XYZ file of C-alpha atoms in Angstrom:
126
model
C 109.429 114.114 76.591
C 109.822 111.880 79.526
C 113.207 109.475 79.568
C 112.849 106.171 80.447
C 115.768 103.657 81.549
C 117.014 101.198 84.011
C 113.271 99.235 84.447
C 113.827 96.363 86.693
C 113.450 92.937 84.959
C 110.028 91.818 85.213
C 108.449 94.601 84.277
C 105.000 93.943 82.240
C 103.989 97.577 82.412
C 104.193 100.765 83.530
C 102.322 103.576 84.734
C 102.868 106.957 84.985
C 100.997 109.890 87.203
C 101.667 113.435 86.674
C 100.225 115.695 89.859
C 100.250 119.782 91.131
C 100.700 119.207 95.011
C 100.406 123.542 95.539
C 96.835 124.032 94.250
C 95.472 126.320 96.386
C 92.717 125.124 99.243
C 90.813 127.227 97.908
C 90.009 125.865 94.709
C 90.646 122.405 95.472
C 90.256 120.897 99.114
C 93.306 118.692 98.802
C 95.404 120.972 97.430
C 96.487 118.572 94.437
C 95.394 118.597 90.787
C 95.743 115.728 88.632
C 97.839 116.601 85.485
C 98.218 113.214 83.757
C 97.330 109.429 84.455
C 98.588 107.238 82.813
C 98.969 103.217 82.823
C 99.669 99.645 80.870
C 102.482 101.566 79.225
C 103.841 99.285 77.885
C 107.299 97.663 79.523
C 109.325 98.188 76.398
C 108.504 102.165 76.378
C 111.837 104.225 76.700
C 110.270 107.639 76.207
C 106.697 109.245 76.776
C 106.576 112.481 74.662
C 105.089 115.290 76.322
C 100.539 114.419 76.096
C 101.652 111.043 74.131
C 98.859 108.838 74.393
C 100.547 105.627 75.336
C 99.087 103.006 77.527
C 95.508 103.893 79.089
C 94.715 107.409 79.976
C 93.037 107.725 83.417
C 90.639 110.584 84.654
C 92.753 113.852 85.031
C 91.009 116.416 88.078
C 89.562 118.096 85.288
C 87.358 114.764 84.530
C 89.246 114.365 80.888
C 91.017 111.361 80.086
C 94.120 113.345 78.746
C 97.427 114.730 79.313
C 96.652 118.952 81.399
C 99.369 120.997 80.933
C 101.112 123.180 83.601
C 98.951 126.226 84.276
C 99.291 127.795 88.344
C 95.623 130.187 88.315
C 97.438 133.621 88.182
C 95.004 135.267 90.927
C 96.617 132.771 93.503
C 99.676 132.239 95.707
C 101.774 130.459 95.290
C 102.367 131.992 91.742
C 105.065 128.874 91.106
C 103.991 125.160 91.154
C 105.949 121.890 91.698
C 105.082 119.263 89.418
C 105.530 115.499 90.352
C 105.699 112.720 87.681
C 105.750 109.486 89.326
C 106.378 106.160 87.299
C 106.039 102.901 88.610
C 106.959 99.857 87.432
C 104.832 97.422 87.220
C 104.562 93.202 87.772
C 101.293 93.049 85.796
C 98.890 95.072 83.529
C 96.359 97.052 86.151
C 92.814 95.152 85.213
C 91.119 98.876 84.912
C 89.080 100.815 82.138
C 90.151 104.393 80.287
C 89.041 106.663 82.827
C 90.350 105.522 86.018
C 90.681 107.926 89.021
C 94.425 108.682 90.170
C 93.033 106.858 93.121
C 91.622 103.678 91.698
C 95.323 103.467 89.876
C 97.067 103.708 92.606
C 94.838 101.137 94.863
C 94.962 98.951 91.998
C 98.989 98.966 91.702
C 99.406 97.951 95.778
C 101.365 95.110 95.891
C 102.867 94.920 92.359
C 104.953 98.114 92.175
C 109.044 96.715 91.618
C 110.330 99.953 91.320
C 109.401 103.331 91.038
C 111.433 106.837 90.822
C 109.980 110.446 90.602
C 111.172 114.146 88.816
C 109.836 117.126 90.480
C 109.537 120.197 87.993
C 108.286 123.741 88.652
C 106.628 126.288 86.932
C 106.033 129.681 87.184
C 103.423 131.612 85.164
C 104.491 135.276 84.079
């Protein structure tokens, strides 16, 4: 589960986005999957438990509106990922349907974001 604390006063929502920047080119010409999107948490929320359906779930890479665990392809380098949940807190609900693209999130949060902090995890298949 996620830990939530000091949101800054104002908050109406929140939104959370869950991302594998080491993907390799390969299989992905970025080089980032989407894990988890998430947003109009609501304000109030102090944890997220780990695939909790909270808020709206956006479009993950793999097209599914859900939570997609940690999973680096084993046939690839590098064999260890860094995982990046970034939460923002919000001045307003985002006016956006259950399926929204990482990308339509974040264009639709520009220029109501008070805060936002980030937790970088890694993990290694074996």
């Amino acid at each position: 589960a996620l830990s939530i604390g000091g949101v800054p006063e104002g908050t109406k929502s929140l939104a959370l986005i869950m991302d594998d920047p080491d993907v390799p080119k390969v299989l992905r010409a970025d080089g980032v999957f989407d894990h988890w999107v998430l947003f109009n948490i609501p304000a109030d929320t102090r944890e997220i438990p780990e695939g909790g359906s909270i808020g709206v779930a956006g479009a993950n890479s793999a097209g599914k509106n859900a939570y997609a665990g940690p999973c680096p392809p084993p046939q690839y380098e590098p064999s260890e990922h860094r995982y990046v949940f970034k939460l923002y807190a919000l001045d307003s609900e985002l006016p956006l349907q259950a399926g929204a693209t990482k990308e339509e999130v974040e264009k639709a949060m520009e220029g109501h974001i008070l805060g936002q902090t980030q937790l970088v995890g890694r993990y290694k298949r074996i």
